[in-house]
XYZ file of C-alpha atoms in Angstrom:
516
model
C 37.893 118.635 57.945
C 35.073 119.678 60.825
C 34.778 116.360 61.862
C 38.284 116.001 62.077
C 39.287 119.114 64.771
C 36.156 117.909 66.809
C 37.659 114.217 66.669
C 41.108 115.691 68.201
C 39.100 117.931 70.911
C 37.097 115.167 72.035
C 41.303 112.502 72.368
C 42.827 116.073 73.842
C 39.818 116.748 76.073
C 40.313 112.721 77.346
C 43.909 113.171 77.709
C 43.587 116.257 79.488
C 40.651 114.844 82.014
C 43.044 111.473 82.318
C 45.949 113.188 83.177
C 44.361 115.250 86.122
C 43.058 112.360 87.389
C 46.722 110.861 87.561
C 47.814 114.176 89.246
C 44.871 113.849 91.403
C 45.813 109.919 92.103
C 49.045 111.160 93.186
C 48.195 113.478 95.773
C 45.236 111.773 97.445
C 47.472 108.606 97.576
C 49.634 110.596 99.243
C 48.398 109.512 102.656
C 48.019 105.826 101.677
C 50.978 103.711 101.280
C 53.561 105.724 103.764
C 54.150 103.624 106.203
C 57.997 103.053 104.824
C 59.507 105.449 106.682
C 62.178 104.653 108.794
C 64.971 107.061 111.586
C 67.960 105.767 113.017
C 70.337 107.684 115.200
C 74.157 107.648 113.742
C 75.811 107.636 117.526
C 73.315 105.908 119.240
C 74.279 106.054 122.980
C 72.846 102.805 124.725
C 72.468 104.988 127.867
C 69.201 106.743 126.490
C 65.844 106.676 125.537
C 64.822 107.757 122.379
C 61.730 108.343 121.131
C 59.897 109.402 117.771
C 56.884 111.309 117.455
C 55.119 112.551 114.784
C 54.425 116.126 114.755
C 53.004 117.189 111.806
C 51.261 114.324 108.203
C 52.455 115.794 104.316
C 51.245 115.232 101.375
C 53.313 115.684 98.754
C 52.451 116.182 94.991
C 54.989 114.641 92.058
C 55.814 117.037 89.640
C 57.776 117.499 86.460
C 59.748 120.203 88.172
C 59.499 119.564 91.207
C 58.488 117.592 93.696
C 55.347 119.802 96.484
C 55.478 118.616 99.874
C 52.082 120.216 102.383
C 52.184 120.085 105.681
C 49.315 119.401 108.236
C 47.816 119.161 111.762
C 44.505 117.920 112.921
C 43.118 120.426 115.647
C 42.480 117.071 118.065
C 46.204 116.048 117.597
C 47.866 115.191 120.568
C 50.139 118.131 120.160
C 47.889 120.593 118.223
C 48.141 122.095 120.893
C 51.570 122.731 121.607
C 51.976 123.883 117.203
C 49.105 126.370 117.985
C 50.948 127.786 120.806
C 54.245 128.171 118.796
C 52.684 129.557 115.942
C 53.459 133.109 115.554
C 54.800 134.983 112.993
C 57.671 136.030 115.535
C 58.267 132.549 115.568
C 57.883 132.010 111.393
C 55.388 129.587 111.857
C 51.354 129.782 110.761
C 48.459 127.314 110.731
C 45.603 127.936 108.440
C 42.152 125.593 108.956
C 41.338 123.651 105.767
C 36.562 124.278 105.528
C 35.102 122.064 105.650
C 37.031 119.688 107.745
C 36.066 116.964 110.709
C 38.234 117.289 113.339
C 39.521 121.216 111.840
C 42.945 120.144 109.591
C 45.203 122.909 109.818
C 48.364 123.791 106.766
C 51.292 124.730 108.387
C 53.296 127.191 106.456
C 56.569 128.425 107.608
C 58.473 131.913 106.525
C 62.221 132.395 107.094
C 62.037 133.179 110.367
C 61.581 129.808 111.273
C 64.258 127.560 113.506
C 64.217 123.742 113.575
C 66.056 123.366 116.512
C 64.765 126.457 117.959
C 61.292 124.207 117.415
C 62.740 121.213 118.382
C 64.307 122.816 122.056
C 60.481 123.884 122.401
C 58.636 120.897 121.694
C 61.364 119.261 124.313
C 60.304 121.959 126.903
C 56.818 121.536 126.277
C 57.091 117.849 126.115
C 59.075 117.671 129.357
C 57.105 120.276 131.025
C 53.492 119.437 129.978
C 51.130 115.835 129.780
C 50.873 114.659 126.182
C 48.669 112.330 125.000
C 51.453 110.130 122.342
C 53.318 106.938 123.357
C 55.372 107.975 120.844
C 57.381 105.366 118.590
C 60.251 103.976 120.964
C 63.760 103.659 119.153
C 64.708 100.234 120.159
C 68.513 100.296 119.597
C 68.395 104.022 118.087
C 66.155 103.125 114.870
C 62.946 102.345 113.896
C 60.809 101.267 111.270
C 57.156 100.982 109.611
C 56.757 104.846 109.809
C 54.253 107.314 108.654
C 55.699 110.269 106.387
C 56.050 113.763 108.174
C 57.113 115.560 110.418
C 58.906 113.451 113.179
C 60.772 114.947 116.424
C 63.164 112.382 118.464
C 63.504 113.002 121.540
C 67.554 113.014 123.317
C 68.816 114.958 125.495
C 67.462 118.587 123.900
C 65.767 116.941 120.593
C 65.807 116.714 116.930
C 63.842 117.199 113.401
C 63.664 115.402 110.737
C 61.394 114.838 107.405
C 60.390 111.728 106.041
C 59.062 112.171 102.629
C 58.297 110.355 99.496
C 61.862 110.862 98.501
C 63.774 110.742 101.335
C 61.252 107.889 103.632
C 63.897 106.713 105.694
C 66.750 109.353 107.483
C 69.790 109.164 109.389
C 69.807 111.825 112.496
C 73.096 112.941 114.440
C 72.546 112.753 118.056
C 73.595 116.502 118.215
C 73.386 116.654 122.038
C 75.962 113.778 122.568
C 78.276 116.490 124.664
C 81.736 117.148 123.627
C 84.291 116.497 126.200
C 86.253 120.198 127.381
C 88.514 120.676 129.958
C 91.053 123.212 130.661
C 94.149 123.044 133.166
C 97.085 124.894 134.182
C 100.902 123.932 134.640
C 100.620 124.734 137.872
C 99.583 122.201 140.961
C 98.362 124.932 143.387
C 97.048 127.979 141.275
C 99.553 130.194 143.448
C 102.012 131.573 140.871
C 104.629 134.232 141.257
C 105.010 137.264 138.522
C 107.124 136.532 135.990
C 106.497 133.104 136.094
C 105.354 130.813 132.891
C 102.942 129.246 132.613
C 101.530 126.541 130.253
C 97.718 126.120 129.720
C 96.023 122.735 128.425
C 92.698 122.682 126.801
C 91.162 118.799 126.127
C 88.739 117.866 123.891
C 87.910 115.145 121.362
C 86.071 115.292 118.063
C 82.943 113.974 117.374
C 82.829 110.124 115.716
C 80.465 111.112 112.691
C 79.516 113.988 110.767
C 76.613 112.254 109.264
C 73.894 114.515 106.926
C 75.938 117.502 107.525
C 77.492 119.910 104.798
C 79.152 121.354 107.207
C 81.060 120.535 110.782
C 82.094 124.125 112.704
C 84.024 123.281 114.918
C 85.649 126.392 117.435
C 88.056 127.356 120.608
C 87.865 130.364 121.817
C 89.711 132.416 125.015
C 90.545 134.894 126.973
C 92.640 135.709 129.587
C 92.531 138.967 132.393
C 94.866 141.319 132.406
C 97.212 139.934 135.222
C 98.415 137.390 131.856
C 100.012 138.123 129.362
C 99.385 135.671 126.161
C 102.486 134.669 124.153
C 100.528 133.552 120.559
C 102.095 130.546 121.178
C 99.229 128.079 120.378
C 99.499 124.623 119.011
C 96.669 122.409 118.086
C 96.591 118.632 117.776
C 94.048 115.858 117.255
C 94.780 112.963 118.473
C 99.186 112.892 118.030
C 98.969 114.731 115.104
C 99.529 118.758 114.933
C 97.248 120.171 112.589
C 98.365 123.724 114.068
C 101.325 125.431 114.628
C 101.246 129.252 115.449
C 103.552 131.093 113.561
C 104.534 128.108 111.211
C 105.308 129.062 107.793
C 102.964 126.117 106.822
C 100.779 122.574 107.318
C 98.041 124.984 108.965
C 94.592 123.630 109.275
C 91.847 125.772 110.536
C 91.730 129.912 110.678
C 93.416 131.370 113.553
C 92.335 134.991 115.458
C 94.325 137.016 117.792
C 93.628 139.587 118.842
C 90.025 138.833 118.867
C 87.396 142.624 119.750
C 90.653 143.982 120.206
C 91.879 142.416 123.252
C 95.818 141.033 122.457
C 94.496 138.397 126.042
C 92.779 136.398 123.717
C 91.812 134.043 120.243
C 89.945 132.090 118.571
C 90.647 129.172 116.676
C 87.900 127.448 114.101
C 87.891 124.876 111.897
C 85.087 123.398 109.827
C 86.240 119.380 110.280
C 84.240 118.235 106.672
C 87.464 119.735 104.511
C 90.086 116.731 107.161
C 90.717 113.322 106.548
C 87.880 111.284 108.614
C 90.632 109.708 110.401
C 90.694 112.381 112.487
C 86.831 111.805 113.829
C 86.511 110.750 116.998
C 90.223 111.177 118.073
C 91.409 113.810 121.166
C 92.091 117.128 120.592
C 94.823 119.069 122.818
C 94.950 122.768 122.519
C 98.337 124.679 124.286
C 100.045 127.679 124.717
C 102.072 129.620 127.758
C 101.137 133.296 129.220
C 103.090 134.810 131.455
C 102.313 136.513 134.717
C 102.300 139.940 134.464
C 102.714 142.931 136.581
C 98.529 143.217 136.927
C 97.886 140.358 138.635
C 99.752 141.804 142.528
C 96.127 144.149 142.972
C 94.125 141.516 141.223
C 92.083 139.013 143.368
C 92.378 136.378 140.625
C 93.387 135.579 137.318
C 90.897 134.322 135.620
C 91.290 132.275 132.225
C 88.152 131.290 130.406
C 87.680 129.440 127.744
C 84.664 127.918 125.147
C 83.511 125.180 122.547
C 81.274 125.916 120.206
C 80.542 123.181 117.413
C 78.178 122.660 114.997
C 74.566 120.537 116.753
C 72.314 120.657 113.813
C 73.051 119.214 110.162
C 69.866 121.210 108.428
C 71.067 124.529 110.196
C 74.537 125.769 109.957
C 74.054 128.413 111.686
C 73.149 126.199 115.047
C 75.521 125.845 117.244
C 75.979 124.349 120.627
C 78.211 126.248 123.175
C 79.678 124.990 126.354
C 79.622 126.513 129.695
C 82.936 128.430 129.896
C 85.450 126.377 131.818
C 87.495 128.940 133.533
C 91.677 128.260 135.731
C 92.242 130.984 138.510
C 95.294 131.819 139.384
C 96.359 133.863 142.373
C 100.288 135.520 143.548
C 100.350 136.473 147.467
C 102.120 139.711 148.746
C 102.998 140.137 151.937
C 102.620 143.730 153.572
C 104.750 144.566 156.321
C 103.469 147.635 158.636
C 106.938 147.983 161.476
C 105.123 150.352 164.386
C 106.259 151.187 168.236
C 105.795 148.087 170.039
C 104.851 150.445 173.262
C 102.710 152.724 171.223
C 101.050 151.324 167.578
C 99.725 154.358 166.511
C 103.192 155.598 165.667
C 104.524 154.065 162.545
C 108.408 153.916 162.583
C 110.298 154.746 159.339
C 113.884 153.700 158.988
C 113.739 150.051 158.993
C 114.935 147.731 156.323
C 113.976 143.885 155.409
C 114.767 141.031 153.061
C 112.786 138.231 152.662
C 114.122 134.559 151.874
C 112.579 131.025 151.758
C 114.482 127.673 152.870
C 115.144 125.056 150.345
C 116.947 122.016 150.568
C 119.141 121.285 148.212
C 121.624 117.835 148.757
C 120.201 117.256 152.449
C 121.164 120.966 153.375
C 119.086 123.871 154.478
C 119.423 126.778 151.497
C 118.661 130.113 151.938
C 117.321 131.836 148.910
C 116.682 135.875 148.639
C 113.283 137.948 146.819
C 114.454 139.736 144.065
C 112.321 142.276 141.715
C 112.633 143.526 139.136
C 111.794 147.737 139.257
C 110.396 147.613 136.114
C 108.995 143.995 135.647
C 107.506 143.503 138.929
C 108.694 139.848 138.133
C 110.060 137.388 141.038
C 113.559 136.070 140.980
C 115.463 134.557 143.678
C 119.091 134.825 144.389
C 121.375 132.544 146.753
C 123.579 135.763 147.561
C 122.632 137.943 150.493
C 124.040 140.939 149.702
C 122.617 141.055 146.126
C 118.853 140.697 147.916
C 116.250 143.160 147.767
C 116.221 145.323 150.845
C 113.156 147.579 151.478
C 113.292 150.339 153.982
C 110.075 152.200 155.006
C 109.070 155.192 155.007
C 107.067 157.897 157.163
C 104.434 155.368 157.006
C 106.422 152.320 158.371
C 104.917 150.042 155.420
C 106.910 147.890 152.963
C 105.310 145.138 150.258
C 106.913 141.676 149.032
C 104.937 141.227 145.893
C 103.978 138.936 143.301
C 104.923 135.764 145.510
C 104.199 132.070 145.055
C 102.740 129.214 147.685
C 106.104 127.572 148.052
C 104.742 124.559 148.234
C 101.352 123.127 150.038
C 102.101 126.237 152.125
C 104.788 129.311 151.572
C 107.429 128.880 153.949
C 109.074 132.019 154.343
C 110.588 134.757 156.493
C 111.409 137.929 156.616
C 114.318 139.434 158.053
C 114.983 143.271 159.076
C 118.583 144.029 158.527
C 118.213 147.214 160.028
C 116.582 149.201 162.740
C 114.905 152.819 162.474
C 117.400 154.786 165.132
C 116.606 154.255 168.647
C 114.980 151.181 168.521
C 116.990 147.622 168.934
C 117.253 144.860 165.773
C 115.842 141.959 166.692
C 117.556 138.788 166.839
C 116.004 136.836 164.826
C 114.392 136.455 161.650
C 110.250 136.365 161.715
C 109.002 132.661 160.077
C 105.836 133.732 157.475
C 103.252 130.512 156.755
C 100.814 130.992 154.090
C 98.035 128.479 153.657
C 95.661 127.910 150.918
C 92.087 127.082 151.569
C 89.673 125.845 148.565
C 85.867 125.416 149.601
C 83.594 123.499 148.744
C 81.507 124.914 146.088
C 85.615 125.706 144.760
C 85.899 129.914 146.992
C 89.446 130.280 147.203
C 90.619 132.077 150.239
C 93.677 132.795 151.923
C 94.878 132.316 156.059
C 98.442 133.452 157.308
C 100.810 133.529 160.551
C 103.682 135.704 161.538
C 105.954 134.654 163.964
C 103.620 132.455 165.300
C 100.682 135.001 165.173
C 98.033 135.233 163.417
C 97.981 138.075 160.550
C 94.973 139.121 157.910
C 94.984 138.440 154.755
C 93.481 140.477 152.565
C 90.921 138.954 150.091
C 90.668 141.287 147.593
C 94.334 141.292 146.372
C 95.227 137.994 148.403
C 97.847 140.225 150.654
C 99.121 139.077 153.850
C 98.910 142.330 156.502
C 101.978 142.306 158.561
C 103.051 144.232 161.918
C 106.285 144.220 163.378
C 106.816 145.869 166.271
C 110.419 147.589 167.409
C 111.050 147.817 171.444
C 113.111 151.599 171.889
C 116.918 151.127 173.270
C 117.672 151.545 176.928
C 119.718 154.228 178.322
C 123.228 152.498 179.093
C 125.032 153.782 182.184
C 128.420 155.516 181.606
C 132.226 155.472 183.527
C 134.749 158.742 183.188
C 132.034 161.073 183.836
C 130.388 163.477 186.555
C 127.571 160.939 187.605
C 129.578 158.899 189.874
C 132.161 161.415 191.359
C 129.295 163.343 192.834
C 128.461 159.978 195.080
C 131.471 159.287 195.781
C 132.884 162.880 197.944
C 128.871 162.601 199.529
C 130.208 159.228 200.935
C 133.561 160.618 202.214
C 131.876 162.981 203.918
C 129.300 161.375 205.635
C 132.205 158.773 207.004
C 134.188 162.194 208.239
C 130.853 163.259 210.227
C 130.778 160.130 211.450
C 133.907 160.410 212.693
C 134.091 163.826 214.062
C 131.190 162.433 216.096
C 132.482 159.601 217.531
C 135.677 161.496 218.734
C 133.465 164.501 220.608
C 131.372 162.102 222.544
C 134.359 159.742 223.899
C 136.251 163.220 224.842
C 133.473 163.844 226.051
C 133.352 161.007 228.491
C 137.069 161.153 229.340
C 136.315 165.271 230.972
C 133.445 163.868 233.042
């Protein structure tokens, strides 16, 4: 029995040695036959230059429960300076030197604070601003093979990271930085609008051509309007020609809609996980439409801005990583015509009691038709009537000032007419209306200003609220001659008296001449 036990012990010992040898062989072999990796860019763009750089080596050990991977970087690696500068606790990366290695080899460990997208962005910025003696491997037609296993960095517009390991030696990456188109517009050509006008806003974008590698791909549009616009909460979303979301519809909607956002009723967010929709939609256009009404707050705003952003997933390995587009802004303006009534002889005197109406001329059926300005006293919404009797009449108070608010540009130039319908007491009523011409000017940098003339005279424009400041003068009336009063009788009596006195003098001279 004792001999049998000794034999079994020897057999077990041999088996343990052999098993350890197998494990050691596997571990040591991890760096030998590792040149079978490949990288393919799923949405390859021929106008870009894709280059792959190996940042870390990888060693592995096959285990019954799970595979184990260890990443290292040599001290003489062309990327060591970049990695050692990045490896901090804040970035969730640590480099630990391995004793008795020449050149020194560092084991790379990471924590939950490590972010692959941030690391990729850092590597790109480092390479753009420093000399790295690594020519890398060019991905001809978006692909490269025969690559050593390891942790690779692929440069595109920003950069991507991928693992080439024994279990996944071939990786397909999506060029996360191929930007999706995103723009916004409004259905008013000149961008100058009336209070009460309903505007239709259109956001246009596109869907990615592929979701390769993504477990979730989030696509989110957020929009916020200024207080001069009242959001009508009527959002419609289309993929291609198919409506997939209609605000207020009972069913059939896809995605998540939020309004208001952060208690702002003039805002909304619509989001969808593209991995949950029909793949036939991929690479199609996205169109989002909604309306907003210009309200009374627009009267005092320099511009009413509507701003939208698009956020979408850009890293298959990190569902919290998003690309955010710059804000797409659309600005609309509304105009005011402010009248200041003054004495023509002394312009420091403001005149009360002058009444004004405003009209524009439109061509209809080859005839000129006058449309007169109206304004709702509560909402300040502007409307127009062809009946002069229904025109909104403004009468100057003691300040001599009145305002026609919330005006459109009325075409390429705003052509309006101010008509004085009643003059202040003691002043003459002008015989003709005063033409008002307003012009929108767009600078090369996109800044918008307005200029104006009133009755061929330059008028100032207040840029804080696009108010045309017009001064209209009145002349005092002259006292006309009267009939039936004593005024002329005096002159008649004096004239007769002077004639009588002259006659007496003539008679006396003749009498004196005869007597002599």
